[in-house]
């Protein structure tokens, strides 16, 4: 029987702690595959007290036996990827034979970043992007005007293409810097030298791996509430962040997906602008931010913080077909006298909503209160958690309808509770 690919997906607005879970589970897989997003996302992984920040390279890179794929659904900044690769060159004999990049992945070049920043400056209501060029790169891709990484095989032709793009953009915007053809080609040559050895037909690799019963783990960036279709539009990212994106971004068919593991924090955060019903602007939000280290891996931006929105988690679990949940950062809630969870919404007319709305900007959260607890940090067995923390977990999985099978109690990979 052909093996199926498992999937880890963020259930909130991103930054749920997917990196730790992928890192923790990767030891059991032959391949880890990143399927969408760009270097605006980041995973922080702590191993034996050492911190690793990953933006494009899959988290399985920390295991020497694991092959890592950057799929066709990812948009790649060559500059960012080359910089990230450098930190792993001395690890496990380098990256050759362990890192593979889809020939179909699209490139983010410097003009995409400029367009991103211009768009934010001109917008009446800014999205709050990281300015990394992700949106404009996906815009080019969807408008059939993008640049695939395999085009680095002919830098002379590609340099002319980029030069013409810059000329056209400058004529329209009058703010895009112009570069000489030679300078563009020199830059592209440096990218080609560094990245071409890692290009591969990654879809064929994955099909062959499944035919050989090798185990595959797919990981996404951001979270389901930032999905281009099902998130808090227009305050979303530019790709499909749900489980469906794993098929688009790798070439793995829907029927070839196995377990779908959803990742949620024990509370809630988001970055950028957009609705956030459970946001706490006062002392509670600041306490969560400080204790949870809620600052962006990529940008250093402070994250907006609030109580867990279980309505959004339940919605995202259904959208993704989640078969098991992992709850991160339970220890951050240590010390609160009372813990609130959003288990319903009222609309602007005071009516209780039966279904998840398409617009969260007009809803008021309805909270269920839980008694607080202390000292979950570092706990590795469910029965050793404080009784009130156990009650919190059990009540949540009953409301959401998905079992919480993994619970993280510190950033360290080993401080994790597994439940059957």
Short mmCIF file of C-alpha atoms in Angstrom, two decimals:
data_model
loop_
_atom_site.label_atom_id
_atom_site.label_comp_id
_atom_site.label_asym_id
_atom_site.label_seq_id
_atom_site.Cartn_x
_atom_site.Cartn_y
_atom_site.Cartn_z
CA UNK A 1 0.00 0.00 0.00
CA UNK A 2 1.31 3.46 -0.94
CA UNK A 3 2.07 5.64 2.10
CA UNK A 4 0.26 8.92 2.70
CA UNK A 5 1.72 12.31 3.52
CA UNK A 6 0.92 13.81 6.91
CA UNK A 7 0.41 17.52 7.36
CA UNK A 8 0.97 20.15 10.03
CA UNK A 9 -1.17 23.27 9.68
CA UNK A 10 -1.59 26.42 11.74
CA UNK A 11 -5.11 26.88 13.10
CA UNK A 12 -4.97 30.54 14.14
CA UNK A 13 -3.34 33.65 12.63
CA UNK A 14 0.09 32.04 12.39
CA UNK A 15 2.93 31.98 14.94
CA UNK A 16 1.28 29.01 16.69
CA UNK A 17 4.54 27.16 17.27
CA UNK A 18 4.45 24.89 14.22
CA UNK A 19 8.24 24.87 14.09
CA UNK A 20 8.61 23.05 17.39
CA UNK A 21 6.04 20.43 16.38
CA UNK A 22 7.58 19.86 12.96
CA UNK A 23 11.00 19.61 14.57
CA UNK A 24 9.69 17.21 17.20
CA UNK A 25 7.93 14.96 14.70
CA UNK A 26 10.50 15.17 11.87
CA UNK A 27 12.63 12.43 13.42
CA UNK A 28 9.89 9.99 12.35
CA UNK A 29 9.80 11.13 8.71
CA UNK A 30 11.98 10.69 5.65
CA UNK A 31 10.89 14.00 4.06
CA UNK A 32 9.71 17.35 5.41
CA UNK A 33 8.11 19.62 2.80
CA UNK A 34 7.34 23.34 2.98
CA UNK A 35 4.40 24.00 0.67
CA UNK A 36 3.50 27.75 0.63
CA UNK A 37 4.38 31.22 1.82
CA UNK A 38 7.70 33.01 1.77
CA UNK A 39 10.37 34.36 4.07
CA UNK A 40 7.85 36.57 5.85
CA UNK A 41 7.14 33.51 7.98
CA UNK A 42 9.46 32.03 10.57
CA UNK A 43 9.83 29.09 12.91
CA UNK A 44 11.80 29.32 16.13
CA UNK A 45 13.08 25.98 17.37
CA UNK A 46 15.00 25.45 20.60
CA UNK A 47 17.20 22.35 20.78
CA UNK A 48 19.33 21.79 23.87
CA UNK A 49 19.03 25.46 24.71
CA UNK A 50 20.18 26.62 21.25
CA UNK A 51 17.73 28.70 19.22
CA UNK A 52 17.27 28.24 15.47
CA UNK A 53 15.21 30.64 13.33
CA UNK A 54 13.97 29.18 10.05
CA UNK A 55 12.17 31.16 7.35
CA UNK A 56 12.24 29.04 4.17
CA UNK A 57 14.15 25.87 4.96
CA UNK A 58 11.91 23.13 6.41
CA UNK A 59 12.34 22.31 10.08
CA UNK A 60 13.50 18.76 9.34
CA UNK A 61 16.90 20.21 8.42
CA UNK A 62 18.01 19.64 12.02
CA UNK A 63 17.90 15.85 11.47
CA UNK A 64 20.73 14.42 9.32
CA UNK A 65 18.62 11.57 7.93
CA UNK A 66 15.75 13.83 6.82
CA UNK A 67 15.38 15.20 3.29
CA UNK A 68 13.89 18.68 3.07
CA UNK A 69 11.90 20.11 0.17
CA UNK A 70 10.87 23.67 -0.65
CA UNK A 71 7.79 23.04 -2.76
CA UNK A 72 6.43 24.76 -5.85
CA UNK A 73 3.89 26.73 -3.80
CA UNK A 74 6.60 28.69 -1.97
CA UNK A 75 7.80 32.09 -3.21
CA UNK A 76 11.54 32.37 -2.66
CA UNK A 77 13.73 35.37 -2.01
CA UNK A 78 17.11 34.13 -3.29
CA UNK A 79 18.98 36.54 -1.06
CA UNK A 80 17.09 35.40 2.04
CA UNK A 81 17.41 31.70 1.21
CA UNK A 82 21.14 31.86 0.52
CA UNK A 83 21.68 33.67 3.82
CA UNK A 84 19.63 31.07 5.68
CA UNK A 85 21.44 28.18 4.00
CA UNK A 86 24.80 29.53 5.15
CA UNK A 87 24.08 28.79 8.81
CA UNK A 88 23.65 25.07 8.05
CA UNK A 89 26.61 24.49 5.76
CA UNK A 90 28.73 23.05 8.57
CA UNK A 91 25.89 20.95 10.02
CA UNK A 92 25.71 17.24 9.17
CA UNK A 93 28.09 17.65 6.25
CA UNK A 94 26.22 20.50 4.57
CA UNK A 95 22.92 20.71 2.74
CA UNK A 96 23.69 18.83 -0.50
CA UNK A 97 21.51 15.77 -0.74
CA UNK A 98 19.32 17.03 2.14
CA UNK A 99 17.75 20.17 0.66
CA UNK A 100 15.80 20.23 -2.60
CA UNK A 101 14.00 23.15 -4.25
CA UNK A 102 11.17 22.77 -6.73
CA UNK A 103 12.03 24.06 -10.19
CA UNK A 104 8.50 25.51 -10.27
CA UNK A 105 8.85 27.72 -7.19
CA UNK A 106 8.60 31.43 -7.97
CA UNK A 107 11.20 34.08 -7.14
CA UNK A 108 10.87 37.24 -5.08
CA UNK A 109 13.22 39.90 -6.38
CA UNK A 110 14.01 43.35 -4.98
CA UNK A 111 11.32 45.11 -7.02
CA UNK A 112 8.67 42.90 -5.40
CA UNK A 113 9.72 44.26 -2.01
CA UNK A 114 9.54 47.84 -3.32
CA UNK A 115 6.06 47.23 -4.72
CA UNK A 116 4.96 45.70 -1.41
CA UNK A 117 6.04 48.77 0.54
CA UNK A 118 4.51 51.15 -2.01
CA UNK A 119 1.20 49.31 -1.81
CA UNK A 120 1.14 49.61 1.99
CA UNK A 121 2.02 53.31 1.84
CA UNK A 122 -0.75 54.07 -0.66
CA UNK A 123 -3.47 51.95 0.94
CA UNK A 124 -6.31 53.71 2.75
CA UNK A 125 -6.25 50.86 5.26
CA UNK A 126 -2.90 49.04 5.29
CA UNK A 127 -2.89 45.24 5.53
CA UNK A 128 0.16 45.30 7.78
CA UNK A 129 2.42 43.14 5.62
CA UNK A 130 6.05 42.53 6.46
CA UNK A 131 7.12 44.32 3.26
CA UNK A 132 9.01 41.23 2.09
CA UNK A 133 7.49 41.20 -1.41
CA UNK A 134 5.32 38.12 -0.86
CA UNK A 135 2.05 39.60 -2.16
CA UNK A 136 3.52 41.13 -5.34
CA UNK A 137 5.36 37.87 -6.13
CA UNK A 138 2.12 35.90 -5.82
CA UNK A 139 0.34 38.60 -7.86
CA UNK A 140 2.86 38.10 -10.67
CA UNK A 141 2.44 34.34 -10.41
CA UNK A 142 -1.36 34.45 -10.65
CA UNK A 143 -1.28 37.00 -13.48
CA UNK A 144 1.08 34.63 -15.35
CA UNK A 145 3.86 37.17 -15.19
CA UNK A 146 6.07 35.56 -12.55
CA UNK A 147 9.60 34.22 -12.57
CA UNK A 148 10.25 30.58 -11.76
CA UNK A 149 13.51 29.68 -10.08
CA UNK A 150 14.43 27.38 -12.97
CA UNK A 151 14.82 30.50 -15.12
CA UNK A 152 18.13 31.05 -13.32
CA UNK A 153 19.52 28.42 -15.72
CA UNK A 154 19.66 31.17 -18.38
CA UNK A 155 20.62 34.36 -16.58
CA UNK A 156 21.20 36.29 -19.80
CA UNK A 157 17.57 35.87 -20.88
CA UNK A 158 16.29 36.35 -17.33
CA UNK A 159 18.33 39.54 -16.83
CA UNK A 160 16.73 41.06 -19.91
CA UNK A 161 13.29 40.02 -18.64
CA UNK A 162 13.92 41.64 -15.25
CA UNK A 163 15.39 44.76 -16.88
CA UNK A 164 12.28 45.15 -19.03
CA UNK A 165 10.04 44.68 -15.98
CA UNK A 166 11.90 47.38 -14.08
CA UNK A 167 11.66 49.78 -17.02
CA UNK A 168 7.91 49.22 -17.29
CA UNK A 169 7.41 49.57 -13.54
CA UNK A 170 9.46 52.74 -13.40
CA UNK A 171 7.41 54.25 -16.21
CA UNK A 172 4.25 53.56 -14.20
CA UNK A 173 5.42 54.26 -10.63
CA UNK A 174 8.41 56.54 -11.24
CA UNK A 175 9.80 55.34 -7.92
CA UNK A 176 11.36 52.01 -8.89
CA UNK A 177 15.16 52.31 -9.15
CA UNK A 178 16.67 51.41 -12.49
CA UNK A 179 19.65 49.08 -12.71
CA UNK A 180 21.98 48.33 -15.57
CA UNK A 181 21.56 45.06 -17.43
CA UNK A 182 25.03 43.97 -16.32
CA UNK A 183 24.34 44.60 -12.63
CA UNK A 184 21.10 42.62 -12.84
CA UNK A 185 22.84 39.72 -14.54
CA UNK A 186 25.68 39.72 -12.01
CA UNK A 187 23.17 39.47 -9.19
CA UNK A 188 21.26 36.68 -10.93
CA UNK A 189 24.53 34.84 -11.62
CA UNK A 190 25.30 34.81 -7.91
CA UNK A 191 21.85 33.39 -7.18
CA UNK A 192 22.24 30.76 -9.88
CA UNK A 193 25.61 29.61 -8.58
CA UNK A 194 24.26 29.17 -5.05
CA UNK A 195 20.84 27.69 -5.79
CA UNK A 196 20.86 25.73 -9.06
CA UNK A 197 22.61 22.69 -7.48
CA UNK A 198 19.56 22.26 -5.22
CA UNK A 199 16.85 22.37 -7.90
CA UNK A 200 14.86 19.20 -8.49
CA UNK A 201 11.59 17.81 -9.78
CA UNK A 202 10.28 17.65 -6.22
CA UNK A 203 6.81 16.40 -7.16
CA UNK A 204 8.33 13.33 -8.83
CA UNK A 205 10.54 12.87 -5.75
CA UNK A 206 7.52 12.86 -3.48
CA UNK A 207 5.53 10.48 -5.67
CA UNK A 208 8.47 8.07 -5.73
CA UNK A 209 8.86 8.38 -1.96
CA UNK A 210 5.20 7.50 -1.39
CA UNK A 211 5.47 4.57 -3.82
CA UNK A 212 8.41 3.35 -1.71
CA UNK A 213 6.41 3.78 1.53
CA UNK A 214 8.68 6.55 2.77
CA UNK A 215 7.13 8.94 5.28
CA UNK A 216 6.39 12.55 4.34
CA UNK A 217 5.48 15.48 6.57
CA UNK A 218 4.20 18.69 4.98
CA UNK A 219 4.47 22.02 6.82
CA UNK A 220 2.83 25.32 5.99
CA UNK A 221 3.53 28.90 6.95
CA UNK A 222 1.20 31.39 8.66
CA UNK A 223 -2.19 30.08 9.84
CA UNK A 224 -5.66 29.21 8.61
CA UNK A 225 -7.17 32.54 9.65
CA UNK A 226 -4.80 34.20 7.17
CA UNK A 227 -5.93 32.00 4.27
CA UNK A 228 -6.65 33.94 1.09
CA UNK A 229 -10.15 32.40 0.85
CA UNK A 230 -11.18 31.42 4.38
CA UNK A 231 -9.28 33.92 6.51
CA UNK A 232 -10.18 37.42 7.70
CA UNK A 233 -10.09 38.88 4.18
CA UNK A 234 -8.62 41.29 3.11
CA UNK A 235 -6.30 41.13 6.13
CA UNK A 236 -4.81 37.84 4.98
CA UNK A 237 -1.72 36.48 3.29
CA UNK A 238 -1.51 35.81 -0.46
CA UNK A 239 -1.54 32.01 -0.47
CA UNK A 240 -3.63 29.04 0.61
CA UNK A 241 -2.57 28.40 4.20
CA UNK A 242 -5.08 25.60 4.83
CA UNK A 243 -4.58 21.88 4.21
CA UNK A 244 -5.67 22.37 0.60
CA UNK A 245 -2.49 24.39 0.02
CA UNK A 246 -0.40 21.31 0.71
CA UNK A 247 -1.78 19.71 -2.46
CA UNK A 248 -1.36 22.84 -4.60
CA UNK A 249 2.11 23.50 -3.24
CA UNK A 250 3.61 20.03 -3.62
CA UNK A 251 1.76 17.98 -6.23
CA UNK A 252 0.50 15.53 -3.61
CA UNK A 253 -3.11 14.54 -4.37
CA UNK A 254 -5.87 15.10 -1.76
CA UNK A 255 -6.45 11.36 -1.33
CA UNK A 256 -2.72 10.98 -0.57
CA UNK A 257 -2.95 13.13 2.58
CA UNK A 258 -2.99 11.20 5.86
CA UNK A 259 -3.06 12.77 9.32
CA UNK A 260 -3.81 16.50 9.49
CA UNK A 261 -2.34 17.89 12.72
CA UNK A 262 -3.61 21.33 13.67
CA UNK A 263 -1.46 23.65 15.81
CA UNK A 264 -2.99 26.17 18.20
CA UNK A 265 -1.68 28.18 21.12
CA UNK A 266 -3.36 27.98 24.51
CA UNK A 267 -4.21 31.65 23.91
CA UNK A 268 -4.29 33.72 20.72
CA UNK A 269 -2.05 36.13 18.80
CA UNK A 270 -1.95 37.86 15.44
CA UNK A 271 0.33 40.32 13.67
CA UNK A 272 -0.57 43.04 11.24
CA UNK A 273 -3.95 44.69 10.96
CA UNK A 274 -7.39 43.13 10.85
CA UNK A 275 -10.11 41.91 13.21
CA UNK A 276 -9.12 40.06 16.39
CA UNK A 277 -12.22 39.60 18.61
CA UNK A 278 -10.41 38.35 21.73
CA UNK A 279 -7.56 40.88 21.66
CA UNK A 280 -6.57 42.24 25.09
CA UNK A 281 -5.09 45.74 24.87
CA UNK A 282 -4.29 46.17 28.57
CA UNK A 283 -2.35 44.32 31.24
CA UNK A 284 -3.54 40.85 30.22
CA UNK A 285 -2.36 41.28 26.64
CA UNK A 286 0.99 42.66 27.77
CA UNK A 287 1.47 39.77 30.21
CA UNK A 288 0.77 37.22 27.48
CA UNK A 289 3.15 39.00 25.10
CA UNK A 290 5.97 39.22 27.65
CA UNK A 291 5.64 35.69 29.04
CA UNK A 292 5.13 34.16 25.61
CA UNK A 293 7.95 36.08 23.91
CA UNK A 294 5.44 37.21 21.33
CA UNK A 295 7.70 39.05 18.92
CA UNK A 296 8.05 38.12 15.25
CA UNK A 297 10.91 35.81 14.24
CA UNK A 298 11.27 37.63 10.92
CA UNK A 299 10.45 41.22 11.82
CA UNK A 300 10.70 41.50 15.61
CA UNK A 301 7.22 43.06 15.60
CA UNK A 302 5.25 42.76 18.82
CA UNK A 303 2.28 40.45 18.33
CA UNK A 304 -1.23 41.37 19.36
CA UNK A 305 -2.34 39.04 22.15
CA UNK A 306 -5.58 37.85 23.69
CA UNK A 307 -7.55 34.92 25.04
CA UNK A 308 -8.09 31.76 23.01
CA UNK A 309 -10.80 32.09 20.36
CA UNK A 310 -12.18 28.55 20.40
CA UNK A 311 -14.82 29.51 17.84
CA UNK A 312 -12.10 30.29 15.32
CA UNK A 313 -10.19 27.12 16.25
CA UNK A 314 -13.31 24.98 15.75
CA UNK A 315 -13.94 26.62 12.37
CA UNK A 316 -10.35 26.13 11.22
CA UNK A 317 -10.32 22.51 12.33
CA UNK A 318 -13.31 21.82 10.07
CA UNK A 319 -11.85 23.73 7.11
CA UNK A 320 -8.64 21.69 7.37
CA UNK A 321 -10.12 18.32 8.28
CA UNK A 322 -7.93 18.27 11.38
CA UNK A 323 -7.58 14.78 12.89
CA UNK A 324 -5.52 15.81 15.95
CA UNK A 325 -4.64 19.05 17.71
CA UNK A 326 -1.40 20.18 19.29
CA UNK A 327 -1.65 22.94 21.89
CA UNK A 328 1.40 25.15 22.32
CA UNK A 329 2.56 27.41 25.16
CA UNK A 330 0.25 26.11 27.88
CA UNK A 331 2.86 27.29 30.39
CA UNK A 332 2.34 30.93 29.36
CA UNK A 333 -1.06 30.79 31.10
CA UNK A 334 0.56 29.83 34.43
CA UNK A 335 -0.32 32.30 37.18
CA UNK A 336 -3.57 33.73 35.82
CA UNK A 337 -6.33 33.68 38.41
CA UNK A 338 -9.03 33.33 35.73
CA UNK A 339 -8.65 32.27 32.09
CA UNK A 340 -11.20 33.19 29.46
CA UNK A 341 -12.08 31.32 26.26
CA UNK A 342 -14.29 32.65 23.47
CA UNK A 343 -17.00 30.03 22.85
CA UNK A 344 -19.47 32.18 20.89
CA UNK A 345 -20.08 35.47 19.10
CA UNK A 346 -22.77 38.13 19.14
CA UNK A 347 -23.30 40.30 16.08
CA UNK A 348 -23.71 44.09 16.17
CA UNK A 349 -27.44 43.66 16.81
CA UNK A 350 -26.81 41.49 19.85
CA UNK A 351 -27.87 38.26 18.12
CA UNK A 352 -25.90 35.12 18.91
CA UNK A 353 -24.37 33.71 15.73
CA UNK A 354 -24.92 30.06 14.90
CA UNK A 355 -22.27 29.85 12.17
CA UNK A 356 -18.80 31.29 11.80
CA UNK A 357 -19.13 34.69 10.08
CA UNK A 358 -17.20 35.91 7.04
CA UNK A 359 -16.49 39.21 8.81
CA UNK A 360 -15.16 39.21 12.37
CA UNK A 361 -14.90 42.98 12.63
CA UNK A 362 -18.46 43.41 13.93
CA UNK A 363 -18.66 40.55 16.44
CA UNK A 364 -18.42 40.58 20.23
CA UNK A 365 -16.89 37.50 21.88
CA UNK A 366 -18.87 35.46 24.41
CA UNK A 367 -16.54 34.04 27.05
CA UNK A 368 -16.47 30.91 29.16
CA UNK A 369 -14.37 31.33 32.32
CA UNK A 370 -11.92 28.76 33.68
CA UNK A 371 -10.15 28.70 37.00
CA UNK A 372 -6.46 29.46 36.59
CA UNK A 373 -3.50 27.34 37.63
CA UNK A 374 0.24 27.45 38.18
CA UNK A 375 3.34 25.42 37.34
CA UNK A 376 2.71 23.63 34.05
CA UNK A 377 6.14 24.67 32.73
CA UNK A 378 8.26 21.65 31.84
CA UNK A 379 5.57 19.08 32.67
CA UNK A 380 5.78 16.03 30.38
CA UNK A 381 2.87 13.86 31.60
CA UNK A 382 -0.81 14.85 31.39
CA UNK A 383 -1.61 13.50 34.85
CA UNK A 384 1.13 15.72 36.31
CA UNK A 385 -0.58 18.89 35.09
CA UNK A 386 -2.56 20.88 37.67
CA UNK A 387 -6.18 19.66 37.75
CA UNK A 388 -7.47 23.02 36.50
CA UNK A 389 -5.13 22.86 33.48
CA UNK A 390 -6.38 19.36 32.73
CA UNK A 391 -9.97 20.60 32.92
CA UNK A 392 -9.12 23.42 30.50
CA UNK A 393 -7.70 20.97 27.94
CA UNK A 394 -10.59 18.51 28.25
CA UNK A 395 -13.24 21.24 27.97
CA UNK A 396 -11.59 22.70 24.88
CA UNK A 397 -11.34 19.43 23.00
CA UNK A 398 -14.99 18.70 23.79
CA UNK A 399 -16.08 22.11 22.43
CA UNK A 400 -13.82 21.96 19.37
CA UNK A 401 -14.57 18.32 18.62
CA UNK A 402 -10.95 17.29 18.04
CA UNK A 403 -8.68 15.53 20.53
CA UNK A 404 -5.71 17.51 21.82
CA UNK A 405 -3.03 14.84 21.51
CA UNK A 406 0.06 17.00 22.08
CA UNK A 407 0.64 19.78 24.63
CA UNK A 408 3.77 21.92 24.75
CA UNK A 409 4.86 23.21 28.16
CA UNK A 410 8.06 25.07 27.18
CA UNK A 411 10.01 25.99 24.01
CA UNK A 412 12.27 22.93 24.45
CA UNK A 413 11.41 20.05 22.11
CA UNK A 414 11.36 17.56 25.00
CA UNK A 415 8.87 19.47 27.16
CA UNK A 416 5.88 18.03 25.37
CA UNK A 417 2.98 15.91 26.59
CA UNK A 418 1.69 13.16 24.30
CA UNK A 419 -1.81 11.77 24.79
CA UNK A 420 -3.31 8.72 23.12
#
